[in-house]
Each structure stands twice: as structure tokens, then as C-alpha cells.
Coordinates of C-alpha atoms in Angstrom, one line a residue:
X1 CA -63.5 -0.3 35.8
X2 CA -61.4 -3.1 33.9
X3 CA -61.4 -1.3 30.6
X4 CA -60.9 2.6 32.6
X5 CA -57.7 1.1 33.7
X6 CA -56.8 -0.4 30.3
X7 CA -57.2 3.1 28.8
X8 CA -55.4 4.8 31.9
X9 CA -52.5 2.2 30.8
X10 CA -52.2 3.0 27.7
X11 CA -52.1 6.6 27.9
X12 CA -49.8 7.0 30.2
X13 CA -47.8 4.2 27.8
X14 CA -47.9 7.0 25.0
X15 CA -47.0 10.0 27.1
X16 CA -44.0 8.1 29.2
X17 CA -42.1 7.8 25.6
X18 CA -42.9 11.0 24.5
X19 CA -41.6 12.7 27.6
X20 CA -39.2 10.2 27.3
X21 CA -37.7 11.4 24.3
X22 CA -38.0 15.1 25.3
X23 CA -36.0 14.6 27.8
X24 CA -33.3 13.2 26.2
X25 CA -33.3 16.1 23.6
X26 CA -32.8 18.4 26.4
X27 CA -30.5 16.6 28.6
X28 CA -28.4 14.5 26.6
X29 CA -28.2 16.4 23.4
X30 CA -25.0 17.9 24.7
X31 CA -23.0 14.5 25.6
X32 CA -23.4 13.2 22.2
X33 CA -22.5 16.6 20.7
X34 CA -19.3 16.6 23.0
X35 CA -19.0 13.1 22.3
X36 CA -19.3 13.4 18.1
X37 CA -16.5 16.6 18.7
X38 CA -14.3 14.2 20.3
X39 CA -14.8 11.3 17.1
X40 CA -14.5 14.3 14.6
X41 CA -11.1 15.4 16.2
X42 CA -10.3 11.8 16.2
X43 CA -11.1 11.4 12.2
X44 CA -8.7 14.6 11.5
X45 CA -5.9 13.1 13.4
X46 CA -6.1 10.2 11.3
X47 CA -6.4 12.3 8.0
X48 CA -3.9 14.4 8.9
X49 CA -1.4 11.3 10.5
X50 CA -2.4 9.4 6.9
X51 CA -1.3 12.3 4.9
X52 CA 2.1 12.7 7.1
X53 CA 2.5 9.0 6.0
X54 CA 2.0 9.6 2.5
X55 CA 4.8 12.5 2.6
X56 CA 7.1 10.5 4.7
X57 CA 6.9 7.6 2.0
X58 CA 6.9 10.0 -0.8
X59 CA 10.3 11.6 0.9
X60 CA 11.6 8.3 1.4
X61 CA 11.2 7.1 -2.6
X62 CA 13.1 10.5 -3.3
X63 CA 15.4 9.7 -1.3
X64 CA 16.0 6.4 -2.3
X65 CA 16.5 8.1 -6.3
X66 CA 19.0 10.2 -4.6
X67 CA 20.5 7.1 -3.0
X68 CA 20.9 5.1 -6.4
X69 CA 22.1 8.2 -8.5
X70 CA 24.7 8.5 -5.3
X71 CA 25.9 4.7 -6.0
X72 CA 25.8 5.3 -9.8
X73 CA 28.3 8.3 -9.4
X74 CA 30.1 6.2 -6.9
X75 CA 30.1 3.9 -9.3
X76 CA 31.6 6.2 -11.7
X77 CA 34.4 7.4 -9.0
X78 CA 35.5 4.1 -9.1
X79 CA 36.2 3.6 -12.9
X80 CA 37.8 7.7 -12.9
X81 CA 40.0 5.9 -9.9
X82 CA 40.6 2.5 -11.7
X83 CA 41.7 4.7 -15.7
X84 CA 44.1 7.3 -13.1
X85 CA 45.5 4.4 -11.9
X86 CA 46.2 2.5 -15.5
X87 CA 47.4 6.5 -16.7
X88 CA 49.6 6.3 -13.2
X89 CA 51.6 3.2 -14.4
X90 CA 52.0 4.2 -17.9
X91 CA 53.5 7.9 -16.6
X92 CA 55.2 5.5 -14.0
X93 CA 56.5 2.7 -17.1
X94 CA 57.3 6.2 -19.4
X95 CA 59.5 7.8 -16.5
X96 CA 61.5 4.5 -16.5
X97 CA 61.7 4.6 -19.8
X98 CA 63.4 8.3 -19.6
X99 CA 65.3 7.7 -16.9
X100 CA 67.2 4.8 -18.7
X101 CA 67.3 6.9 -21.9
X102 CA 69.0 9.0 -20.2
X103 CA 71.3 7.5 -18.1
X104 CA 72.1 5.5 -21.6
X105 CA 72.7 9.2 -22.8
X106 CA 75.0 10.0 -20.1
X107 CA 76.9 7.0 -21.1
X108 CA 77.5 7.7 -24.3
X109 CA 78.2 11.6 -24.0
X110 CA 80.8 10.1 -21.7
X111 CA 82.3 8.1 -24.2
X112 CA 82.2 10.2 -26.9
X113 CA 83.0 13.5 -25.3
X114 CA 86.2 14.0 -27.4
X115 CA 85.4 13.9 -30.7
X116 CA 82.2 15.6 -30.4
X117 CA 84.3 18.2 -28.9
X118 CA 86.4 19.0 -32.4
X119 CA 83.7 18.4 -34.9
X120 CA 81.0 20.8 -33.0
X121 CA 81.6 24.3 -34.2
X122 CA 82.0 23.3 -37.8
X123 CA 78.2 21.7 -37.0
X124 CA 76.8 24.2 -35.6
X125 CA 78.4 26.1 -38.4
X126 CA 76.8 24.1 -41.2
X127 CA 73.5 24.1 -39.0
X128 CA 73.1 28.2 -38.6
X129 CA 73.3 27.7 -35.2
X130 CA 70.6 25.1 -34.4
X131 CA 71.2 21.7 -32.9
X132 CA 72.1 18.6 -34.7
X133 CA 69.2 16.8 -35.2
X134 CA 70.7 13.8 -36.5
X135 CA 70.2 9.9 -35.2
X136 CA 73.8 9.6 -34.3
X137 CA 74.3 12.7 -32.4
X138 CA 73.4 12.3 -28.6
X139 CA 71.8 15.5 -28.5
X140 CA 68.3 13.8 -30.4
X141 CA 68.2 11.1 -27.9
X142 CA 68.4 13.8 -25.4
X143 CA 65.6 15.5 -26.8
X144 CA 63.7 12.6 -27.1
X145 CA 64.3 11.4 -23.3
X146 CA 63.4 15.3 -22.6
X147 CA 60.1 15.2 -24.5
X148 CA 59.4 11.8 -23.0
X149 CA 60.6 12.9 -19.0
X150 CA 58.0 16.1 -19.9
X151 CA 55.5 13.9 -21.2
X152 CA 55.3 11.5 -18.2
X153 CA 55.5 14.3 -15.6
X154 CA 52.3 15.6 -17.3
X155 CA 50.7 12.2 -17.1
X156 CA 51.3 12.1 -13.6
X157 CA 50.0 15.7 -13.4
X158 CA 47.0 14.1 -15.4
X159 CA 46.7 11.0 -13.4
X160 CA 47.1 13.2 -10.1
X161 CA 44.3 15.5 -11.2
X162 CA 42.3 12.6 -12.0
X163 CA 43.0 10.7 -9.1
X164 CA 41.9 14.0 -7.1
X165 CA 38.9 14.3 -9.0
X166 CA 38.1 10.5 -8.2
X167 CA 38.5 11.0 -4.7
X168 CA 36.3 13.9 -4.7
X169 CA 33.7 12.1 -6.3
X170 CA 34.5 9.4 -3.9
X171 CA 33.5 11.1 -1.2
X172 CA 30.6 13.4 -2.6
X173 CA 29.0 9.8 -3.5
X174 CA 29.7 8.5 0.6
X175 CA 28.4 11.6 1.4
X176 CA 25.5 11.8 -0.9
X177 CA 24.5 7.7 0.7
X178 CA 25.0 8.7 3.7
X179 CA 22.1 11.3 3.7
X180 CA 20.2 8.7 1.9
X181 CA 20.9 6.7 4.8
X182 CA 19.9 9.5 7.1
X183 CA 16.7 10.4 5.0
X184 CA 15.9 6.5 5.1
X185 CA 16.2 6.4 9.0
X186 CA 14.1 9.4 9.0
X187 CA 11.4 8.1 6.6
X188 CA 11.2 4.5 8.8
X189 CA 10.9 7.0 12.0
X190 CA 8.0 8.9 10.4
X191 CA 6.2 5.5 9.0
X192 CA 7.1 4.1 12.9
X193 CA 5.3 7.4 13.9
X194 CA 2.5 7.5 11.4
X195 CA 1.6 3.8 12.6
X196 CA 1.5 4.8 16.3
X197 CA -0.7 7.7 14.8
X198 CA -2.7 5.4 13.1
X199 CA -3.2 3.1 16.2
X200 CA -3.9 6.6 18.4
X201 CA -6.8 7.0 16.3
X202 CA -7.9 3.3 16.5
X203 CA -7.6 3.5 20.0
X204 CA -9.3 7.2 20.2
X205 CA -12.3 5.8 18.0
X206 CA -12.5 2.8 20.1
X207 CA -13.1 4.9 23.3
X208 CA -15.1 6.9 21.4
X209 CA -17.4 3.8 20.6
X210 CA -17.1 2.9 24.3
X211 CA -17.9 6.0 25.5
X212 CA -21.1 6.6 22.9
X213 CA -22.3 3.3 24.5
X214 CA -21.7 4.3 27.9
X215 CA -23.6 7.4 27.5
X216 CA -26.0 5.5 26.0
X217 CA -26.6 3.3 28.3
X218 CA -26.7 6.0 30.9
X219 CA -29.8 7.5 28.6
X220 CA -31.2 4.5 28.9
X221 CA -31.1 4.0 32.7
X222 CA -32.1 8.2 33.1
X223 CA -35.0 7.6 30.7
X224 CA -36.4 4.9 32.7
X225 CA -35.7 6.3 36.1
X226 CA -37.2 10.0 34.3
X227 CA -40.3 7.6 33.3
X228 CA -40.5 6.4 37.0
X229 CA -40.2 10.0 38.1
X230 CA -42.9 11.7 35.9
X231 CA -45.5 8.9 35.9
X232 CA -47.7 10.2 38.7
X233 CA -48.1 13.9 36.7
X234 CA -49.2 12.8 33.7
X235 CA -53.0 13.7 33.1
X236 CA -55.7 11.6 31.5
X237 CA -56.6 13.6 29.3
X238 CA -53.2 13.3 27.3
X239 CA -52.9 10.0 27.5
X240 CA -56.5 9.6 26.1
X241 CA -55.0 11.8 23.3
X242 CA -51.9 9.4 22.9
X243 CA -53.8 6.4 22.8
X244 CA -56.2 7.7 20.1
X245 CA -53.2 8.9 17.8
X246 CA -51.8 5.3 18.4
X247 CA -55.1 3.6 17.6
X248 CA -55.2 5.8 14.6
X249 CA -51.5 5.1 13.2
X250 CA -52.3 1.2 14.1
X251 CA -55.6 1.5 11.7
X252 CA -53.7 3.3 8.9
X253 CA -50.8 1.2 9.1
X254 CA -53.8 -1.3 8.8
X255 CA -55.1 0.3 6.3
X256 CA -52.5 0.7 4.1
X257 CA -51.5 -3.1 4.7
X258 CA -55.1 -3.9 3.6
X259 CA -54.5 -1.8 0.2
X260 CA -51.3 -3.2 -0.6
X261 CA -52.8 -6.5 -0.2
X262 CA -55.6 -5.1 -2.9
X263 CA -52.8 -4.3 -5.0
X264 CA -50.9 -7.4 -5.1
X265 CA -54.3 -9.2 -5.5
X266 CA -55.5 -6.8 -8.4
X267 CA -52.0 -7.1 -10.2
X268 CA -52.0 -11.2 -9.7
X269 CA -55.4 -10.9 -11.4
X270 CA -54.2 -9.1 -14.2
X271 CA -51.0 -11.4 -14.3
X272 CA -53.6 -14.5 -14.6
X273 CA -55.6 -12.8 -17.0
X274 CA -53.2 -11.4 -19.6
X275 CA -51.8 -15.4 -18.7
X276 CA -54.1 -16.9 -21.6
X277 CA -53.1 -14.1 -23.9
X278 CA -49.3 -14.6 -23.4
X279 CA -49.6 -18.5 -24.0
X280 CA -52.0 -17.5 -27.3
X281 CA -48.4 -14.8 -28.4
X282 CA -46.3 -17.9 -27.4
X283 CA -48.4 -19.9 -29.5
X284 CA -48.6 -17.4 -32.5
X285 CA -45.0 -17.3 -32.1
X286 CA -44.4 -21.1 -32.4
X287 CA -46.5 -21.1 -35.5
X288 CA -45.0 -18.1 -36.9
X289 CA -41.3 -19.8 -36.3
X290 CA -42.8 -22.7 -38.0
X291 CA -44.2 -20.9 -40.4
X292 CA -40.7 -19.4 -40.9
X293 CA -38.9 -22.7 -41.1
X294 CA -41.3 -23.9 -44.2
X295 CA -40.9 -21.1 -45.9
X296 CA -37.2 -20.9 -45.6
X297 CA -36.9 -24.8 -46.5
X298 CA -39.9 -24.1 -49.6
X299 CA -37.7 -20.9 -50.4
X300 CA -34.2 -23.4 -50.6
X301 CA -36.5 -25.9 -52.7
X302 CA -37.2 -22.7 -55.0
X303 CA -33.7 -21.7 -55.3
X304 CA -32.4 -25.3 -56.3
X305 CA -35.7 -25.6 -58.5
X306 CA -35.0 -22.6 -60.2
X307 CA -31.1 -23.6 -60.5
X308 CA -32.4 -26.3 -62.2
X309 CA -34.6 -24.8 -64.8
X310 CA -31.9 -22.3 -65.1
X311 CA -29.4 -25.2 -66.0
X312 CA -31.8 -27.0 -67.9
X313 CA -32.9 -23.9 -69.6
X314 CA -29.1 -23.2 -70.7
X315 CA -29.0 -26.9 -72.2
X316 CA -31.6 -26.2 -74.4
X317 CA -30.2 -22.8 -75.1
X318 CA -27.4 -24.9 -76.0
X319 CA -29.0 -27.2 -78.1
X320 CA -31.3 -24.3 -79.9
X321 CA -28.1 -23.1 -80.9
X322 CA -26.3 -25.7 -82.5
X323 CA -29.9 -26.3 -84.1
X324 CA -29.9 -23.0 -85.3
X325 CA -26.2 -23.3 -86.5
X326 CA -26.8 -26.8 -87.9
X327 CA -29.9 -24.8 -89.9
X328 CA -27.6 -21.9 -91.1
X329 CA -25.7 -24.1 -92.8
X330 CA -28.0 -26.1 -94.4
X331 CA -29.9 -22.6 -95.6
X332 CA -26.6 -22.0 -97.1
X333 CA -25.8 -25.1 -98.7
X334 CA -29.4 -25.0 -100.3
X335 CA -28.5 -21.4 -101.6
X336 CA -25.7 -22.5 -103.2
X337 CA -27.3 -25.6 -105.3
X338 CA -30.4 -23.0 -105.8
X339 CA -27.4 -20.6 -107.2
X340 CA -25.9 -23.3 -109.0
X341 CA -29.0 -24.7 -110.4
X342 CA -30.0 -21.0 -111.7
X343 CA -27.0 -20.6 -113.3
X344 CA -27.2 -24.2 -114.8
X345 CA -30.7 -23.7 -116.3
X346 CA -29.8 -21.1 -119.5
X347 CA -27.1 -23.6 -120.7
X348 CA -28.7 -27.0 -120.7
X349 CA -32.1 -25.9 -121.8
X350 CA -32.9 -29.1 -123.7
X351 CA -32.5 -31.1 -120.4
X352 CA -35.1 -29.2 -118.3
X353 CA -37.4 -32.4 -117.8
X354 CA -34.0 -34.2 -116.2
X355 CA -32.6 -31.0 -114.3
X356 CA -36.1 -29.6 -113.5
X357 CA -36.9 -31.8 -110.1
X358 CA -34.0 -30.5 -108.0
X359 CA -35.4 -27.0 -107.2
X360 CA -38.1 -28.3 -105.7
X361 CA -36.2 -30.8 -103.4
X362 CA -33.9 -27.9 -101.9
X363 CA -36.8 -25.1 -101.3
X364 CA -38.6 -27.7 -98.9
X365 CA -35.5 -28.1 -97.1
X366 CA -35.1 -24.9 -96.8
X367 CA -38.6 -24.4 -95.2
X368 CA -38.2 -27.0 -92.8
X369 CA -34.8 -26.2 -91.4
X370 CA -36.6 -22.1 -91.3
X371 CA -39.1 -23.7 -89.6
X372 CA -36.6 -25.8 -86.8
X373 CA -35.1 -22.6 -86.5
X374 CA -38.2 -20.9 -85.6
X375 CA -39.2 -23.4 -83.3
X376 CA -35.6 -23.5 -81.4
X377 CA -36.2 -19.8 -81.2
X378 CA -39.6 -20.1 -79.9
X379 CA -38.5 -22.8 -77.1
X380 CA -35.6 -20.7 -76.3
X381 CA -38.0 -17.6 -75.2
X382 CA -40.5 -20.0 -73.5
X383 CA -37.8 -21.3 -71.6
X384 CA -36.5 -18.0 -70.7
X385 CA -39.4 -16.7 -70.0
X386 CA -40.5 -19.9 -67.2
X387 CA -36.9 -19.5 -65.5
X388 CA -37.4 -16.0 -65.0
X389 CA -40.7 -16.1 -63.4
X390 CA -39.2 -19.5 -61.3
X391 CA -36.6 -16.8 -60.5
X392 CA -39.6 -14.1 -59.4
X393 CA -41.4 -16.4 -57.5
X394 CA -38.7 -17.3 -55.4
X395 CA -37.6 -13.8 -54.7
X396 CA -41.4 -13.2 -53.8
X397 CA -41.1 -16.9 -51.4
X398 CA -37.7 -15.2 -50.0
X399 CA -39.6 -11.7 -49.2
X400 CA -42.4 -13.7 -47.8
X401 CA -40.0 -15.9 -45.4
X402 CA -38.4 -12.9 -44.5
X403 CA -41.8 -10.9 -43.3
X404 CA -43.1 -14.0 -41.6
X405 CA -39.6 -13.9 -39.6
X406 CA -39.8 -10.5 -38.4
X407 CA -43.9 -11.0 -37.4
X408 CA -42.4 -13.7 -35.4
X409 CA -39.6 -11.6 -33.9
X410 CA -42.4 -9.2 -32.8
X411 CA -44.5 -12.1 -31.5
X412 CA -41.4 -12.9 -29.2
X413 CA -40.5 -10.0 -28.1
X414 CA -44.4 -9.2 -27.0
X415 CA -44.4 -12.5 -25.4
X416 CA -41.1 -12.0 -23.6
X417 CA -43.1 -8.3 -22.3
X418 CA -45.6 -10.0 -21.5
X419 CA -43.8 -12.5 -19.3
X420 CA -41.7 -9.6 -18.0
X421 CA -44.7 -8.0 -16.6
X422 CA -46.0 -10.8 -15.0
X423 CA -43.1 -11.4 -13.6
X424 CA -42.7 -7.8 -12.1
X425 CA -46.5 -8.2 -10.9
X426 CA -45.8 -11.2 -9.0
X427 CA -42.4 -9.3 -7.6
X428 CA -44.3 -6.1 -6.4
X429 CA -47.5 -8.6 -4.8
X430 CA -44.4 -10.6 -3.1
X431 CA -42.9 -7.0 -1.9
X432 CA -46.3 -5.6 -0.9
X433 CA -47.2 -8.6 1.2
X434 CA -44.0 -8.2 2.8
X435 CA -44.5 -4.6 3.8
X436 CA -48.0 -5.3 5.0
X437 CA -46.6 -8.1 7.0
X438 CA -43.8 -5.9 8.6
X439 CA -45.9 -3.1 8.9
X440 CA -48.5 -5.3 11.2
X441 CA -45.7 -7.3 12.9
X442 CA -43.8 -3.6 13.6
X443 CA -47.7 -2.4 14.8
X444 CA -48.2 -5.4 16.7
X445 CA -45.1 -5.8 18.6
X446 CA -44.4 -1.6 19.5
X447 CA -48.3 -2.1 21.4
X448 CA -47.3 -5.2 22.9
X449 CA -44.2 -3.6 24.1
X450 CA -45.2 -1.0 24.9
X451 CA -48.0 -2.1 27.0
X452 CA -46.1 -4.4 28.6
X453 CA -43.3 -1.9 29.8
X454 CA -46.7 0.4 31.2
X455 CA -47.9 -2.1 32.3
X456 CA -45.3 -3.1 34.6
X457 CA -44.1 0.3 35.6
X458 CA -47.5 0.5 36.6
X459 CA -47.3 -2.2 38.9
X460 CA -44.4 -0.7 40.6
X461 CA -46.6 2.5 41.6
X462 CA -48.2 3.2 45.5
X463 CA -51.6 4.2 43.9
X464 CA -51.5 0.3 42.4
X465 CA -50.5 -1.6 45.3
X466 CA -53.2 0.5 47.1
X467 CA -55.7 -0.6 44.6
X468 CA -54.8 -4.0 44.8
X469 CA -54.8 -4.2 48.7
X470 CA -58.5 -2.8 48.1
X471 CA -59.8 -5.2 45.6
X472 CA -57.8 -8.1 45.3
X473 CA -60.4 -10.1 43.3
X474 CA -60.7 -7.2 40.7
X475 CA -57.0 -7.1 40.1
X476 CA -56.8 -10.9 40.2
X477 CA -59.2 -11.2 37.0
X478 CA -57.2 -7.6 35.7
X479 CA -54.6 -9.8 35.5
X480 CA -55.7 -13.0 34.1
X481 CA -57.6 -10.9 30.9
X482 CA -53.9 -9.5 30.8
X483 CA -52.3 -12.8 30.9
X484 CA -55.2 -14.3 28.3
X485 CA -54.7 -11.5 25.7
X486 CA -51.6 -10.9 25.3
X487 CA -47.8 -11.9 24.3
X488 CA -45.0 -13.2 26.4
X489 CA -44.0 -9.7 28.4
X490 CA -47.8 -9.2 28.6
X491 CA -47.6 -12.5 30.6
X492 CA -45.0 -11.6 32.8
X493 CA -46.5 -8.2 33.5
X494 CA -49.7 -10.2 34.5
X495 CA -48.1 -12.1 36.5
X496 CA -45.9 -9.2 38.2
X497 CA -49.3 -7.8 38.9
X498 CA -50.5 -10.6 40.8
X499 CA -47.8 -11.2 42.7
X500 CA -48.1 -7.5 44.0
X501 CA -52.3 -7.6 44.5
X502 CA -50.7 -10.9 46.6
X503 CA -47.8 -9.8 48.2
X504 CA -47.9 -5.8 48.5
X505 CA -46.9 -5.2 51.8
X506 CA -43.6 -7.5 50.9
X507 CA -43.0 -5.4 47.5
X508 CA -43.0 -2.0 49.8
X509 CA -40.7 -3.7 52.7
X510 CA -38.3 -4.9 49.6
X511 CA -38.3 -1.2 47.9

């Protein structure tokens, strides 16, 4: 009976959170799509307040270029105001300066008005009719202060015009700053408005948040009262089915713990045994960098033993030639007493037995200075010869130093796979006794849960209290094998239980 109800539990476990979840496809599918509506509207405020911003402050930087070209043509209003000004007091200073020539003019036409009088016709006679142009007639000066009265009324006309134009540009400039000014206060409103946009949407999403856990708490609290609801329908049969499909997921999860455990074993065995083989490359690898170091230091001995011969080699070149000059010249010197003593020999013919004994002397001279020579020459290719297979062995020593360095390159860079590998091994056991150990933990604690919530909606049920106003001793040990076997909530289920196969009647006075 003990193990019937244990099954009966744990069926009903399976088919509670399956109906469970069907439910809340059906019922609160529609909440959260409502719900994910309202956070989407929410997101394209805020996109479409952000870009507002970024137009406002884009506006605003235009505006502020319109701003400083505004000052800069104010600017240049000023100095058009400031020249007018200068060009006012010079027309000003020029129309003084006609008004006195002038009134000097009037002066002397004044005094002189008599005699200009008499002597005029006969002028304008001599002149064809033109006006006297000359320095002491008053009619130059008058010209003069004309041309100068002209001149300064155009200045002013000029200074006038420019001083119009100055406060034209004057104005366009306070004009032009104060719609930068406006634009300004327009781009601070729309930042002011963008931020209040911006908090909108914070405050949106927050209810949004607040809402999403509301309604999911309310899923919670339906699920559970649903649960309650639809315990009594369920049928045996489907919760046998439930319980064997959990029984089966909890042995392939075990399972599959139990092969990656395999793994991680097999790989650590092949880690430890290509182990020895790695130290054997690291070892190769010392020996082949020591290797590499001798034959580098026996190659530098080579090269400076070969500089050596090579110097020593030149001495004695050195020396074979100076020998060899030293023997030229004594070949010539005994061809020239041979010559001599040739052409000596017709004329003293009766002195042959005195003069006789000095060929021979020179010819084995001769010989032995050919033969120096020969042997200078002789030493000279020997020497040759042993520096240029010094220089051949070391090129071969060089070659030699050079393979054994790239045999130890590849000795490194297997060992350095080698330790990769195990290193990656070692990584992937680590992982996969991680995921075994989650995966039983995860097994583990959704049936202890599980069970545990079953088991104390179960409690909670007439048909329970009835059975455990029938046999009180039956439930009594129910509950201690509960209490025995399982976890903490298993516990507290246990002892739920026996406090209702204690206490029923007070549990149905209290509900």
C-alpha cells in the first residue's frame, strides 16, 4: 500500500505541472502578449523621443553656426560703422576747409574788385574766352574751394551710404542673433522635452516590469490554485505514464552523466599515457638544444680556427713570395756571371785552369734557389689547399648546427602540442564532470521538488485526511519513510502529513 501511494504521488506530481503549464498557454498567453505590446510601444517611444533629440541638437548646432556667422557680420557692421565715421570727419574737416576757402575768397574778391574789373575783358580776350587759371586770380581758388565743397558733399554722400549700409547690417546681424536666440530656446525646450520623453519611457518600462511581475505572480497563484482544482480528475493511468517518462529522463540524464564521466576518464588516460612520451620530446628537445649549443660554440671554434690558418696561411704566402723574389734574383744574378763567364772564355783561353771553377759554383746555386722556389710553391698549395678544406669543414659544422636547430624547433613545437592536448583533455574531463554533476544535482533536486510540492498538496486533499482518520499507524510510518528518505521540503511534507493523520478534524475546522 506504502509503495501504491508513492507511485499515486508521483504521478499526479508529473500530470499537476503538465496541466500546469497548459493552462498557462491558454489562459495567460494573452496578458503577456498585451503586456510585451505595451513594452514594444514603450521601446518606439523612446526610439522615436531619442531621434527627436538627436534633431533638436542637430538644429541647435546649426543654429548656433548661424549665431556666430550673425556676430561675425555684426562684427563687420561695426568696422563699416567705425571707417563711415573716420570718412564722416574727414568730409566734415574738408567742408571746413571749403568753407574758409571761401569765405577767404570772398575776402579778397572784395578787395580786389576794382582792378579785376578793368583788366578782365582784355583776359578773357587773351584767354579765347576761358577762365584765368592763374595762381593770383581769385577765380582758381574758387575753383579749387568748388572742387573741394563737391568733393566733401560726396564724402558725406559716401559716408551717409555707408553709414546706412552699416546700420542695415546692424540690424540684419540683431536680427539674425535674435533667431539664434529663439532657435536656442527652442532646441533647450526640445532637449527639456526629449528628457521628459526619455524619463516617460523609463517610467513606462518600469511599469511594464511591474506589471510582467504582477502578472506573473498572478500565474503563479492561478497555477497553484488550478493544481488544487484539477487534482481529484487526474487518472492513474497518466500519472503511471508521467512517472515512467521521469524515471526514464532521470536514467538518461544518468546515463549520460555516467558516459561523460567515461570520457573524462578515457581522455585523463590518454593524457597520462602520451605523459611519458611528452617528457621523452621534452628531453629530445633539451638534448637537441644542447646539441645545438655545441655545435654552434664547435662551429665559432671552426671559424676562428680557420681565420687562423687563413692568416697563418697568408704569412707563409707572404714569405713564399719574398722567397721566390729573393730566388729570382739570385737566378738572375747567376745568369749574368754564367753570361759573363761565356763571354770571358774565347778571350783568356790560356787561363782556363784559373777561370774554369766558377761555372760550376753558379749552376749549383742556381739549382738550389730552383729548388727553394719549388718548395715555397709546393708549401704555398698545401697551405691553400688545408685552409680551404678548414673553410669546408666549417661550412659543413655550420649546416650541421643549423639542422640540429630546426630538429629541435620541431621537438618543441611537438612537445608544446603535446602539452596543449593534455591540457585541453584535462579541460574537457573538468567540463564533463561538471555537467554530470549539474545534470544529477538539476535531476535530483526537480524530483525532490517536485515530490515535495505533491506531496503536500496531497496532504491538503479530503480523500487523505480520510485515509489518515482510517489508518493512522499506516500514515504514521508513510510519513517517517518520507521524513527518512528524503531532503529538507521532503521533511516538512512528512511532517505536514502527520500533523493531519493527527489532527484532521482541526485541519477541516481551519479550511
Amino acid at each position: 500500500m506504502r509503495r501504491a501511494l508513492q507511485g499515486l504521488l508521483f504521478t499526479y506530481c508529473l500530470q499537476e505541472q503538465l496541466s500546469a503549464a497548459q493552462d498557462f498557454e491558454v489562459v495567460e498567453a494573452p496578458l503577456f502578449g498585451r503586456v510585451s505590446g505595451q513594452l514594444a510601444v514603450a521601446r518606439e517611444q523612446a526610439r522615436v523621443a531619442e531621434l527627436k533629440t538627436g534633431e533638436a541638437v542637430q538644429e541647435a548646432r546649426v543654429w548656433a553656426r548661424v549665431k556666430t556667422g550673425a556676430e561675425a557680420e555684426k562684427e563687420e557692421a561695426r568696422h563699416v560703422i567705425e571707417q563711415a565715421h573716420v570718412e564722416l570727419d574727414r568730409s566734415e574737416r574738408l567742408a571746413g576747409l571749403a568753407s574758409e576757402l571761401q569765405q577767404q575768397l570772398a575776402t579778397d574778391g572784395a578787395r580786389q574788385g576794382g582792378g579785376n574789373a578793368g583788366s578782365g575783358p582784355v583776359t578773357a580776350g587773351r584767354a579765347g574766352g576761358s577762365l584765368p587759371t592763374s595762381p593770383r586770380s581769385p577765380v582758381g581758388p574758387m575753383q579749387r574751394a568748388a572742387r573741394l565743397a563737391r568733393q566733401a558733399a560726396d564724402l558725406e554722400e559716401e559716408s551717409k551710404r555707408v553709414e546706412a549700409q552699416a546700420c542695415y547690417l546692424h540690424r540684419e546681424a540683431a536680427q539674425l542673433g535674435e533667431l539664434a536666440r529663439q532657435k536656442q530656446v527652442k532646441a533647450d525646450e526640445l532637449e527639456l522635452d526629449a528628457a521628459q520623453l526619455e524619463q516617460a519611457a523609463d517610467n513606462l518600462e518600469q511599469s511594464v516590469a511591474a506589471a510582467l511581475e504582477e502578472a506573473q505572480k498572478e500565474y503563479q497563484a492561478r497555477a497553484v490554485q488550478f493544481s488544487l482544482m484539477t487534482f481529484c480528475k487526474l487518472s492513474a493511468e497518466d500519472k503511471q505514464r508521467e512517472a515512467g517518462q521521469l524515471e526514464r529522463r532521470v536514467k538518461q540524464l544518468t546515463s549520460e552523466a555516467y558516459q561523460l564521466v567515461k570520457q573524462a576518464d578515457a581522455r585523463a588516460a590518454q593524457a597520462e599515457a602520451d605523459l611519458p612520451g611528452a617528457e621523452q620530446a621534452a628531453q629530445h628537445a633539451e638534448a637537441a638544444r644542447s646539441a645545438l649549443t655545441q655545435a654552434r660554440r664547435d662551429a665559432q671554434l671552426l671559424s676562428q680556427r680557420s681565420q687562423q690558418l687563413t692568416g697563418d696561411a697568408e704569412k707563409k704566402m707572404a714569405g713564399a713570395a719574398a722567397l721566390a723574389q729573393r730566388a729570382f734574383e739570385k737566378a738572375q744574378e747567376s745568369f749574368s756571371v754564367k753570361k759573363a763567364a761565356l763571354l770571358e772564355a774565347p778571350e783568356a783561353a790560356g787561363e782556363g785552369a784559373a777561370a774554369g771553377p766558377t761555372t760550376p759554383e753558379v749552376a749549383p746555386q742556381a739549382q738550389r734557389l730552383a729548388g727553394e722556389l719549388e718548395r715555397v710553391q709546393r708549401g704555398r698549395a698545401a697551405a691553400e689547399l688545408h685552409a680551404s678544406q678548414l673553410i669546408g669543414q666549417a661550412h659543413e659544422k655550420v649546416a650541421h648546427a643549423s639542422r640540429l636547430e630546426h630538429s629541435a624547433e620541431r621537438s618543441a613545437e611537438h612537445v608544446r602540442r603535446v602539452l596543449a592536448d593534455a591540457a585541453q583533455a584535462h579541460a574537457q574531463e573538468g567540463e564533463a564532470l561538471e555537467r554530470a554533476q549539474r545534470a544529477g544535482e538539476a535531476a535530483s533536486s526537480l524530483a525532490g521538488e517536485r515530490m515535495a510540492e505533491q506531496w503536500i498538496a496531497l496532504t491538503r486533499t479530503p480523500e487523505w485526511r480520510t485515509l489518515a482518520a482510517r489508518f493512522p499507524a499506516t500514515i504514521r510510518q508513510l510519513s517517517a519513510a518520507a521524513a527518512a528518505g528524503g531532503d529538507g521540503e521532503g521533511g516538512g511534507a512528512a511532517s505536514h502529513v502527520e500533523w493531519v493523520g493527527s489532527g484532521g478534524e482541526r485541519h477541516d475546522e481551519a479550511t
